[in-house]
Amino acid sequence: MADPRRLTTGLKNKIVTADEAVAIVQDGDMVAVSGFVGIGTPDELITALAKRFTESQGPRDLGLMFAAAPGDGKDRGLNRLAMPGLIRRVVGGHWSLVPKLGAMAIEGAIEAYNLPLGVVSHLYRDIAAKTAGHITKVGLHTFVDPRKGGGKLNDKTTEDLVSLIDLHGEAWLHYRTFPVNVALIRGTTADPAGNITMEREALTLDNLAAAMAAKNSGGFVIAQVERIAENGSLAPREVTVPGVLVDCVVLSKPENHHQTYATPYNHAFTGRQRVPLDRIGTLPLDIRKVIARRCAFELPMGGVVNLGIGVPEGVAKVAAEERVLKYLTLTAEPGVIGGLPQGGLDFGAALNPAAVLHQNQQFDFYDGGGLDLACLGLAEADAEGNVNVSRFGSKLAGAGGFINISQNAKRLVFAGSFTAGGLDLAIAEGRLTIRREGQSRKFVRAVEQVTFSGAYAAERGQPVLYVTERCVFRRTPEGVELIEVAPGIDIGRDILAHMDFEPIVRDPVPMDSRLFREEAMGLEHRLLGMSLSERMSYDEERNTLFANYEGFHVRTVEDVDLVRREFERICQQIGKRVHLIANYDGFELDPAVAEAYFSMIAYLESRYYATASRYTTSAFMRLKLGASLQSRDLAPHVFETRAEAQARSTARSVPLRPQQEPSPPKEPLDA
């Protein structure tokens, strides 16, 4: 017998009111809800469902399914549905932003599961395809593993959704599928046939997969949009969810359809407009910046990176301040590739993204090892190197994408303060001083819940660091080892005295003093190997020294002196004057040190070069270099291409006569 609800949803014009749409929902339905914080959260539909229950005490005993908590940590999103009788079961990935539902889970008022965000995201596809379930290693040796609770959050929750299976002698986890009766999704534009586009949304999320899951379960799909288009007017390639999957379309009130909970609309979040990232303000020098800076030392040039919520968010701003964003691809788990990920209630969005994938596709990439580095939050760690970010007594944060990301990134950095609750620090002149210690210890004997297994990481050879403001630990095969200590910190007084376990202490080195100074650290130099040795090569046959300044930025007199020392080292090893060919494409010189830089060039040229040719495709840089060289009575040989610069070079060798040459220009370099 056909579901009578179909009679109300088979019409050609699918545009209805919110109240008419949620009338489809019946007692006991499993309702899948889109949203990542406030991005893509269908608040118009959620509000209408809450209103219906308040007025009629129905529908009752609903199930909720969500990947990333659609909520603001207070009253919006799914917090509106935290009413006794309305909800019976919740299967969620991230719970921190739906504290009202979380309280019901902790109190045992509802059946509740916390599964990895990426697993929930993939379950939509498995439900849609009617597979045997989702099979993955994600969750092994964590609280999601059935040997450690199977993701159940209370004693009321008894049904097993996760089981341990053996495939070809290896342990895997099997996550059960279940029908989705109603999917609540969100887009930008719909036509009367129900075709949905998402051009003003910051994320695509799992709208398509969730709609397919509901439709192939014999269920219903309700879409919230902010505008209606004429039939046939939507570009087919911009349609994210086709009308054949959509039963009802609801035009939202503007206040229930902000792009994020922090931002009504920002064109740069869609990728349709790019903003200058160098105008974004820098972080103040505080504990968060110190930790973010040390994490930034681990950034892989040319690599793909994920940054978690909280302290790790600051790594993106440090990377922008240090001008190394151009060498990285930052990503966020809801599907963002490239750009500058945002934090707070904008979390999940990014300025200037290069691409926005479906969330489940992003986790395909993550689970397969696509991340070169992940920097995630550190709420609690123990002697085994286990990390807990998901549950603390009566506070339920949930794992979110943490388990997927932490288990599969090639390298991993956990970031957080050493203690919590009233910690007061002084940061000045390259040193750290503890004025008041935090009341709560974060390095405990055993974490309350294992969101990340240190032993499993060590078994697989995954490099793991734990970065705090005062020290850095590393997970070794033997255990947790202290490897760095901040200047001004005493190991016994400020570290060991505030831990519940004793780490391995061999020979820790000082943390870099630049972390604790106001000025920029010159991170570009560090990450790109700016000893310059990798940028220089010598052709002995032609007696030619090639220097690659591409992307090199000289900001300080220390940078100038760095260049001089490296050139002197290699030229003295060669033992004769060389023909220099230097690539200045993308080279940047701070005006404040221009005089010192060109004085240094004059010194090197008079002492070590037989000829010097420079090239750059930038007409402005050619003009600037030529004028500066000429003003110092140096031949202004600056060309457009390497071939032109090389054609001028000759192969004759001239012995060094250092006793006839001037001394290094001490005054400009030391100024």
XYZ file of C-alpha atoms in Angstrom:
671
model
C 0.000 0.000 0.000
C 1.328 3.421 -0.987
C 2.327 5.809 1.770
C -0.559 8.349 2.015
C 1.999 11.099 2.495
C 2.903 10.685 -1.182
C -0.436 12.271 -2.122
C 0.803 15.604 -0.771
C 4.239 15.515 -2.378
C 3.720 14.342 -5.925
C 2.565 17.706 -7.243
C 4.442 19.479 -10.025
C 4.664 22.666 -7.983
C 6.485 21.560 -4.845
C 6.626 24.944 -3.096
C 4.775 24.807 0.235
C 4.862 26.531 3.605
C 7.132 25.285 6.382
C 4.123 24.094 8.402
C 2.775 22.140 5.413
C 6.184 20.572 4.811
C 6.826 19.314 8.368
C 3.307 17.848 8.479
C 4.871 14.986 6.502
C 6.910 13.899 9.530
C 5.291 11.047 11.462
C 5.878 9.383 14.829
C 9.074 7.333 14.968
C 10.586 8.732 11.757
C 14.369 8.915 11.433
C 15.080 12.491 10.344
C 18.438 13.367 8.768
C 19.341 17.044 9.179
C 21.978 18.936 7.189
C 24.231 21.614 8.644
C 27.763 22.331 9.801
C 27.450 24.738 12.739
C 25.126 27.270 11.052
C 26.227 26.596 7.482
C 23.485 24.774 5.608
C 21.363 24.388 8.762
C 17.648 24.490 7.805
C 16.439 26.604 10.721
C 13.119 27.442 9.059
C 12.224 23.732 8.938
C 13.611 22.945 12.402
C 11.644 25.841 13.900
C 8.453 24.675 12.197
C 8.940 21.113 13.505
C 9.502 22.385 17.050
C 6.392 24.594 16.757
C 4.272 21.665 15.562
C 5.324 19.528 18.540
C 4.753 22.347 21.027
C 1.248 22.963 19.710
C 0.112 19.361 19.104
C 2.535 17.113 21.027
C 3.329 15.394 17.748
C 5.157 13.884 16.039
C 6.750 11.818 18.823
C 9.781 9.577 19.309
C 11.734 10.845 16.337
C 15.253 9.772 15.486
C 17.805 12.414 14.488
C 20.835 11.805 12.292
C 23.484 14.450 11.694
C 27.179 14.500 10.832
C 28.357 17.885 12.137
C 26.226 19.417 14.853
C 23.771 21.906 13.274
C 23.710 24.393 16.133
C 25.288 27.424 17.766
C 26.092 26.008 21.208
C 22.997 27.727 22.661
C 19.465 27.769 21.236
C 19.601 27.600 17.448
C 19.697 24.610 15.133
C 18.840 21.231 16.609
C 18.843 22.694 20.116
C 15.275 23.733 19.272
C 14.241 20.057 19.140
C 15.574 19.044 22.578
C 12.110 18.386 24.022
C 11.023 15.288 25.968
C 8.748 13.131 23.857
C 9.816 14.619 20.543
C 13.165 12.818 20.306
C 13.805 9.134 21.079
C 17.169 8.410 19.400
C 20.093 10.490 18.092
C 22.987 9.338 15.899
C 25.411 12.238 15.661
C 28.994 13.005 14.766
C 29.672 16.274 16.600
C 27.674 17.229 19.692
C 29.412 20.283 21.119
C 27.130 22.812 19.433
C 23.898 21.014 20.370
C 24.312 21.060 24.187
C 20.585 20.725 24.849
C 20.491 17.413 22.993
C 23.796 16.513 24.630
C 22.305 17.013 28.088
C 19.458 14.632 27.200
C 22.034 12.066 26.067
C 24.140 12.360 29.231
C 21.049 12.137 31.449
C 19.878 8.996 29.657
C 16.661 10.616 28.479
C 17.237 9.441 24.890
C 19.153 6.726 23.071
C 22.328 8.367 21.817
C 25.332 7.438 19.681
C 28.473 9.348 18.833
C 29.994 8.071 15.589
C 32.859 9.690 13.653
C 31.605 12.556 11.501
C 33.086 11.042 8.353
C 31.395 7.728 9.082
C 27.977 9.387 9.413
C 28.685 11.257 6.200
C 29.531 8.002 4.416
C 26.511 6.224 5.905
C 24.236 8.499 3.875
C 25.767 7.038 0.718
C 25.585 3.476 2.036
C 21.936 3.908 3.006
C 21.198 5.351 -0.432
C 22.989 2.479 -2.194
C 21.491 -0.145 0.177
C 24.907 -1.658 0.847
C 25.698 -4.065 3.673
C 26.939 -1.107 5.730
C 30.052 1.007 6.034
C 33.309 -0.907 6.513
C 36.379 1.060 7.616
C 39.274 1.104 10.071
C 38.151 4.523 11.325
C 37.341 4.219 15.017
C 39.541 1.237 15.867
C 40.975 1.453 19.417
C 38.816 4.489 20.244
C 35.565 4.705 22.220
C 33.719 3.888 18.981
C 35.345 0.453 18.833
C 32.764 -2.064 20.192
C 35.469 -3.316 22.562
C 35.408 0.173 24.128
C 31.687 0.967 24.010
C 30.740 1.105 20.337
C 29.937 4.823 20.416
C 27.037 4.404 22.858
C 26.638 7.414 25.140
C 24.496 6.004 27.965
C 22.983 2.838 29.452
C 19.662 3.446 27.725
C 21.413 2.870 24.390
C 21.637 -0.891 23.878
C 21.437 -1.630 20.157
C 24.818 -2.275 18.511
C 25.441 -0.056 15.480
C 29.167 -0.934 15.315
C 30.748 -4.380 15.162
C 34.295 -5.692 14.838
C 34.907 -7.899 11.810
C 37.867 -9.718 10.318
C 38.757 -9.318 6.658
C 41.790 -11.184 5.341
C 43.295 -11.341 8.805
C 42.837 -7.628 9.557
C 40.486 -5.962 12.023
C 37.850 -3.629 10.561
C 34.764 -1.881 11.911
C 31.341 -2.412 10.368
C 28.776 0.382 10.829
C 25.150 -0.648 10.303
C 22.829 1.209 7.981
C 19.202 2.049 8.800
C 16.360 3.728 6.874
C 16.103 7.516 6.691
C 12.457 8.537 6.583
C 12.849 12.308 6.175
C 15.796 14.464 5.086
C 15.828 18.181 5.918
C 18.287 19.926 3.596
C 19.110 23.490 2.558
C 20.041 25.234 -0.672
C 19.988 28.680 -2.233
C 17.577 28.575 -5.166
C 14.788 26.195 -6.154
C 12.405 26.026 -9.056
C 8.826 24.738 -8.685
C 9.981 21.258 -9.783
C 12.282 21.063 -6.750
C 15.666 21.430 -8.441
C 18.076 22.932 -5.886
C 21.214 25.040 -6.414
C 23.640 26.181 -3.715
C 25.442 29.189 -5.178
C 25.211 31.325 -2.009
C 25.955 28.516 0.442
C 29.437 28.327 1.976
C 29.382 24.508 1.827
C 27.754 21.737 -0.191
C 27.785 19.215 2.701
C 25.881 15.917 2.279
C 22.652 17.295 0.861
C 22.692 15.101 -2.241
C 23.656 11.909 -0.392
C 21.118 12.511 2.390
C 18.371 13.192 -0.160
C 19.211 9.939 -1.952
C 19.269 8.074 1.364
C 15.768 9.278 2.231
C 14.375 8.749 -1.244
C 15.758 5.214 -1.556
C 14.453 4.409 1.926
C 10.982 5.268 0.677
C 11.136 8.529 2.605
C 10.767 12.236 1.932
C 13.047 15.185 1.226
C 12.228 18.731 2.326
C 14.458 21.544 1.065
C 14.736 25.032 2.557
C 15.847 27.770 0.136
C 16.123 31.549 0.125
C 14.695 32.243 -3.341
C 12.520 30.732 -6.077
C 13.346 30.619 -9.783
C 11.186 30.035 -12.838
C 10.794 26.455 -14.041
C 13.567 25.456 -16.423
C 15.726 28.496 -15.638
C 18.382 26.803 -13.474
C 21.642 25.790 -15.129
C 21.858 21.976 -15.022
C 25.495 21.946 -13.862
C 24.601 24.191 -10.919
C 21.821 21.928 -9.678
C 23.194 20.117 -6.623
C 20.037 18.188 -5.739
C 17.734 17.347 -8.674
C 13.996 17.763 -8.346
C 13.347 14.013 -8.670
C 14.788 13.667 -5.147
C 12.872 16.577 -3.588
C 9.289 16.384 -2.322
C 8.758 19.837 -0.807
C 10.442 23.234 -1.118
C 10.096 25.885 1.595
C 10.994 29.536 1.057
C 12.731 30.643 4.240
C 12.508 33.885 6.161
C 15.845 35.750 5.789
C 16.634 35.517 9.502
C 16.483 31.711 9.296
C 18.809 31.473 6.310
C 22.069 33.238 7.168
C 25.152 31.918 5.427
C 26.727 31.163 8.825
C 25.616 31.899 12.373
C 28.220 34.686 12.497
C 27.857 36.123 8.982
C 24.592 36.835 7.118
C 26.451 36.646 3.797
C 30.033 36.923 2.561
C 30.660 36.523 -1.158
C 34.232 35.363 -0.461
C 32.875 32.273 1.368
C 31.364 31.075 -1.907
C 34.564 31.466 -3.899
C 32.835 33.851 -6.299
C 34.870 36.793 -5.051
C 38.423 36.834 -3.719
C 39.558 39.134 -0.921
C 43.142 40.265 -0.188
C 44.333 37.987 2.615
C 47.259 40.270 3.465
C 44.765 42.753 4.954
C 43.542 40.309 7.572
C 44.595 41.376 11.054
C 47.304 39.499 12.920
C 46.796 37.653 16.194
C 47.922 39.316 19.437
C 50.962 37.735 21.073
C 49.268 35.509 23.626
C 49.203 31.840 24.562
C 47.099 30.876 21.529
C 49.475 32.567 19.133
C 52.558 30.979 20.724
C 51.024 27.514 20.325
C 49.816 28.237 16.792
C 53.276 29.505 15.847
C 54.982 26.344 17.100
C 52.448 24.225 15.205
C 53.178 26.271 12.092
C 56.814 25.085 12.254
C 55.459 21.680 11.186
C 53.613 22.927 8.095
C 54.653 20.893 5.026
C 55.512 23.131 2.089
C 53.449 22.051 -0.903
C 51.348 19.831 1.360
C 47.669 19.439 2.222
C 46.684 20.379 5.778
C 43.623 20.150 8.032
C 43.214 22.523 10.971
C 40.807 21.642 13.773
C 38.562 23.912 15.792
C 39.898 25.971 18.712
C 43.620 26.692 19.115
C 44.513 25.084 15.729
C 42.390 27.718 13.967
C 45.166 30.215 14.760
C 47.645 28.313 12.585
C 45.894 29.645 9.480
C 46.290 33.245 10.660
C 49.942 32.655 11.547
C 50.503 31.182 8.082
C 48.878 34.255 6.525
C 50.914 36.645 8.687
C 54.142 34.807 7.822
C 53.179 34.749 4.131
C 53.413 30.994 3.688
C 49.774 30.328 2.747
C 50.785 30.315 -0.911
C 52.912 27.222 -0.270
C 50.090 25.242 1.405
C 46.646 23.892 0.711
C 44.548 24.289 3.840
C 41.383 22.229 4.014
C 38.373 21.845 6.304
C 36.451 18.607 6.787
C 33.082 19.788 5.432
C 34.622 19.977 1.954
C 36.752 23.128 1.693
C 39.930 22.917 -0.394
C 42.297 25.912 -0.277
C 41.788 29.442 0.948
C 41.836 30.579 4.561
C 39.596 28.503 6.878
C 37.538 30.514 9.354
C 36.874 30.002 13.062
C 34.189 30.539 15.669
C 30.637 30.425 14.320
C 32.106 30.823 10.817
C 33.964 27.510 11.269
C 33.668 25.333 8.192
C 33.730 28.255 5.768
C 36.861 29.640 4.131
C 37.846 32.873 2.458
C 38.849 32.364 -1.173
C 38.379 28.572 -1.356
C 39.768 26.911 -4.476
C 37.071 24.226 -4.403
C 34.205 23.010 -2.228
C 33.569 19.263 -2.331
C 30.703 17.229 -0.956
C 31.500 16.416 2.661
C 31.519 12.647 2.095
C 33.998 13.080 -0.765
C 36.302 15.084 1.479
C 36.327 12.180 3.918
C 37.123 9.766 1.089
C 40.249 11.846 0.582
C 41.013 12.127 4.301
C 40.411 8.451 5.116
C 42.685 7.380 2.285
C 45.645 9.315 3.694
C 45.363 12.485 1.611
C 46.388 14.788 4.462
C 50.087 15.518 4.843
C 49.475 17.117 8.238
C 46.590 17.606 10.659
C 46.672 20.025 13.574
C 43.933 19.227 16.083
C 42.864 20.306 19.547
C 44.378 18.923 22.747
C 41.848 18.827 25.572
C 43.280 15.935 27.594
C 46.227 13.547 27.062
C 47.638 10.662 29.076
C 50.729 8.544 29.607
C 49.932 6.393 26.558
C 49.667 9.448 24.324
C 45.896 8.968 24.088
C 43.885 12.141 23.522
C 40.347 12.912 24.624
C 38.384 15.720 22.991
C 34.941 14.123 23.054
C 33.616 13.780 26.606
C 34.347 15.354 30.001
C 31.975 14.336 32.776
C 28.633 15.942 32.017
C 29.979 17.799 28.986
C 29.536 16.014 25.671
C 31.599 17.465 22.836
C 31.549 14.501 20.478
C 34.278 13.305 18.165
C 33.254 15.181 15.021
C 35.802 14.553 12.271
C 38.600 14.141 14.832
C 38.811 10.343 14.607
C 38.818 10.212 10.800
C 41.449 12.931 10.583
C 43.729 11.898 13.465
C 43.905 8.257 12.416
C 44.688 8.901 8.766
C 46.846 12.048 8.477
C 50.457 11.294 7.562
C 51.674 13.522 10.418
C 49.764 14.783 13.421
C 50.076 17.728 15.814
C 47.861 18.169 18.873
C 47.676 21.744 20.140
C 46.480 23.163 23.436
C 47.501 24.884 26.652
C 49.461 22.850 29.209
C 46.901 23.473 31.967
C 43.439 25.058 31.980
C 41.324 27.261 34.204
C 42.878 30.580 35.179
C 46.288 30.099 33.548
C 48.087 33.476 33.413
C 51.315 33.972 31.455
C 53.770 36.726 30.609
C 55.343 36.584 27.142
C 58.180 39.004 26.434
C 61.661 39.245 24.955
C 61.794 35.655 23.804
C 60.811 34.133 27.161
C 57.759 32.711 28.916
C 56.876 33.323 32.561
C 54.092 31.547 34.480
C 52.374 34.131 36.692
C 49.504 31.887 37.771
C 49.169 28.192 37.032
C 45.942 26.742 35.622
C 43.677 24.909 38.042
C 43.029 21.867 35.842
C 45.640 19.418 34.614
C 45.407 18.323 30.985
C 48.167 15.699 31.075
C 46.499 12.998 33.173
C 47.244 9.371 34.014
C 44.361 8.066 31.879
C 41.942 10.038 29.691
C 38.223 9.754 30.366
C 37.466 8.729 26.780
C 39.894 7.637 24.041
C 39.231 9.752 20.958
C 42.777 9.093 19.690
C 44.909 6.073 20.520
C 48.596 6.847 21.024
C 49.566 3.169 21.017
C 47.751 2.547 17.718
C 49.573 5.524 16.173
C 52.932 4.230 17.403
C 52.131 0.771 16.054
C 51.497 2.246 12.599
C 54.543 4.545 12.742
C 52.495 7.759 12.620
C 54.559 10.804 13.791
C 52.688 12.624 16.582
C 53.544 15.846 18.465
C 51.773 17.418 21.449
C 52.381 21.193 21.394
C 51.747 23.495 24.367
C 52.869 27.022 25.197
C 55.679 25.820 27.486
C 56.828 22.508 26.016
C 56.493 19.993 23.206
C 56.093 16.205 23.559
C 56.485 13.456 20.982
C 54.905 9.980 20.928
C 57.765 7.527 20.511
C 57.599 3.708 20.465
C 58.639 3.826 24.139
C 56.030 6.392 25.190
C 55.525 10.152 25.520
C 58.839 12.053 25.414
C 59.531 15.688 26.357
C 61.541 17.140 23.445
C 61.314 20.962 23.754
C 61.057 23.427 26.646
C 60.263 27.155 26.407
C 62.918 29.694 27.481
C 62.218 30.710 31.086
C 60.519 27.411 31.981
C 61.909 25.025 34.596
C 61.221 21.365 33.736
C 60.673 20.222 37.298
C 58.767 23.233 38.616
C 56.674 24.191 35.568
C 56.177 20.891 33.715
C 56.661 17.681 35.698
C 55.008 19.109 38.820
C 51.775 19.652 36.868
C 51.471 16.248 35.157
C 49.908 13.047 36.500
C 52.547 10.926 34.787
C 56.267 11.242 34.180
C 57.227 11.531 30.512
C 60.477 10.305 29.033
C 63.073 13.055 29.504
C 66.306 12.610 27.584
C 67.777 15.806 26.209
C 65.043 18.365 25.458
C 66.099 21.416 23.463
C 64.867 25.021 23.905
C 61.767 26.086 21.989
C 62.610 28.745 19.394
C 62.749 32.173 21.088
C 61.039 33.732 18.041
C 57.787 32.146 19.217
C 57.800 34.560 22.154
C 58.572 37.822 20.329
C 56.217 40.374 18.791
C 57.858 40.553 15.373
C 57.235 38.074 12.567
C 59.295 34.892 12.827
C 60.517 34.639 9.228
C 58.678 31.334 8.923
C 58.994 31.391 5.147
C 62.750 31.155 5.490
C 62.549 28.292 7.959
C 60.041 26.214 6.028
C 61.668 26.723 2.647
C 65.143 25.824 3.907
C 66.390 29.383 3.913
C 69.907 28.522 4.878
C 69.852 29.061 1.091
C 71.817 25.858 0.545
C 68.874 24.287 -1.298
C 68.487 27.440 -3.412
C 72.062 27.464 -4.684
C 73.851 25.182 -7.110
C 77.325 25.343 -8.664
C 78.228 24.215 -12.194
C 81.951 23.469 -11.935
C 82.463 23.017 -15.682
C 81.157 26.505 -16.450
C 82.259 27.950 -13.096
C 78.744 29.314 -12.647
C 76.856 29.725 -9.387
C 73.062 29.658 -9.754
C 70.991 31.327 -7.024
C 67.214 30.893 -6.909
C 65.534 33.792 -5.073
C 62.052 32.823 -6.324
C 59.503 33.543 -3.590
C 62.273 34.726 -1.245
C 61.391 37.615 1.085
C 64.036 39.741 2.808
C 62.417 41.490 5.775
C 65.134 42.124 8.346
C 68.867 42.834 8.594
C 69.156 39.273 9.943
C 67.833 38.033 6.586
C 70.433 40.154 4.790
C 73.204 38.734 6.917
C 71.866 35.229 6.298
C 72.292 35.733 2.550
C 75.799 37.136 2.937
C 76.982 34.253 5.129
C 75.678 31.571 2.773
C 77.218 33.163 -0.323
C 80.535 33.601 1.447
C 80.501 29.991 2.609
C 79.940 28.503 -0.833
C 82.239 30.943 -2.678
C 85.077 30.273 -0.265
C 84.611 26.543 -0.809
C 84.847 27.064 -4.585
C 88.056 29.076 -4.135
C 87.821 31.304 -7.204
C 85.617 34.017 -8.604
C 82.414 32.692 -10.050
C 79.905 33.769 -12.651
C 76.647 34.449 -10.773
C 73.213 33.929 -12.340
C 70.365 34.811 -9.968
C 66.612 34.283 -10.401
C 64.645 37.169 -8.824
C 61.140 36.048 -9.851
C 58.764 36.630 -6.949
C 61.531 38.172 -4.842
C 60.382 40.659 -2.179
C 62.575 43.208 -0.412
C 61.344 45.233 2.538
C 62.169 48.935 1.895
C 63.495 49.264 5.446
C 66.424 46.951 4.677
C 66.961 47.793 0.991
C 70.078 49.865 1.732
C 71.639 47.041 3.765
C 70.729 44.484 1.098
C 72.307 46.317 -1.839
C 75.382 47.197 0.239
C 75.745 43.469 0.864
C 75.417 42.750 -2.873
C 78.135 45.288 -3.645
C 80.416 43.643 -1.116
C 79.842 40.132 -2.523
C 80.261 41.246 -6.127
C 83.549 43.033 -5.471
C 84.930 40.068 -3.560
C 83.605 36.869 -5.134
C 82.085 37.354 -8.612
C 83.733 37.432 -12.035
C 80.403 38.437 -13.596
C 76.885 38.762 -12.235
C 73.652 38.461 -14.187
C 70.175 38.598 -12.737
C 66.800 37.890 -14.297
C 63.089 38.288 -13.500
C 59.885 38.380 -15.505
C 58.761 41.395 -13.448
C 59.475 44.633 -15.308
C 59.169 46.549 -12.046
C 61.747 44.340 -10.315
C 64.117 44.651 -13.306
C 63.861 48.423 -13.073
C 64.327 48.443 -9.290
C 67.316 46.071 -9.332
C 68.961 47.870 -12.242
C 68.663 51.313 -10.647
C 69.944 50.095 -7.275
C 72.915 48.300 -8.838
C 73.799 51.274 -11.021
C 73.721 53.646 -8.050
C 76.478 51.524 -6.494
C 78.612 51.527 -9.654
C 77.722 47.905 -10.388
C 76.849 46.698 -13.878
C 73.029 46.685 -14.033
C 72.766 43.396 -15.919
C 69.142 42.410 -15.191
C 67.392 40.338 -17.854
C 63.910 38.967 -18.447
C 64.845 35.302 -18.880
C 67.444 32.879 -17.605
C 68.650 32.243 -21.165
C 69.477 35.935 -21.603
C 71.299 36.045 -18.266
C 73.216 32.872 -19.050
C 74.250 34.095 -22.509
C 76.175 36.943 -20.926
C 78.090 34.708 -18.540
C 81.635 33.609 -19.529
C 83.620 30.603 -18.373
C 86.908 32.209 -17.387
C 88.195 31.656 -13.840
C 89.737 34.421 -11.762
C 91.637 33.498 -8.533
C 90.395 35.032 -5.295
C 92.569 37.757 -3.794
C 90.726 38.509 -0.551
C 93.537 40.669 0.792
C 92.793 43.253 -1.939
C 89.045 43.395 -1.294
C 87.065 45.543 1.153
C 85.801 44.188 4.462
C 82.133 43.323 4.919
C 79.943 46.422 5.371
C 79.461 46.101 9.133
C 77.515 49.290 9.694
C 74.581 48.734 7.290
C 74.211 45.099 8.369
C 74.291 45.843 12.079
C 72.079 48.902 11.884
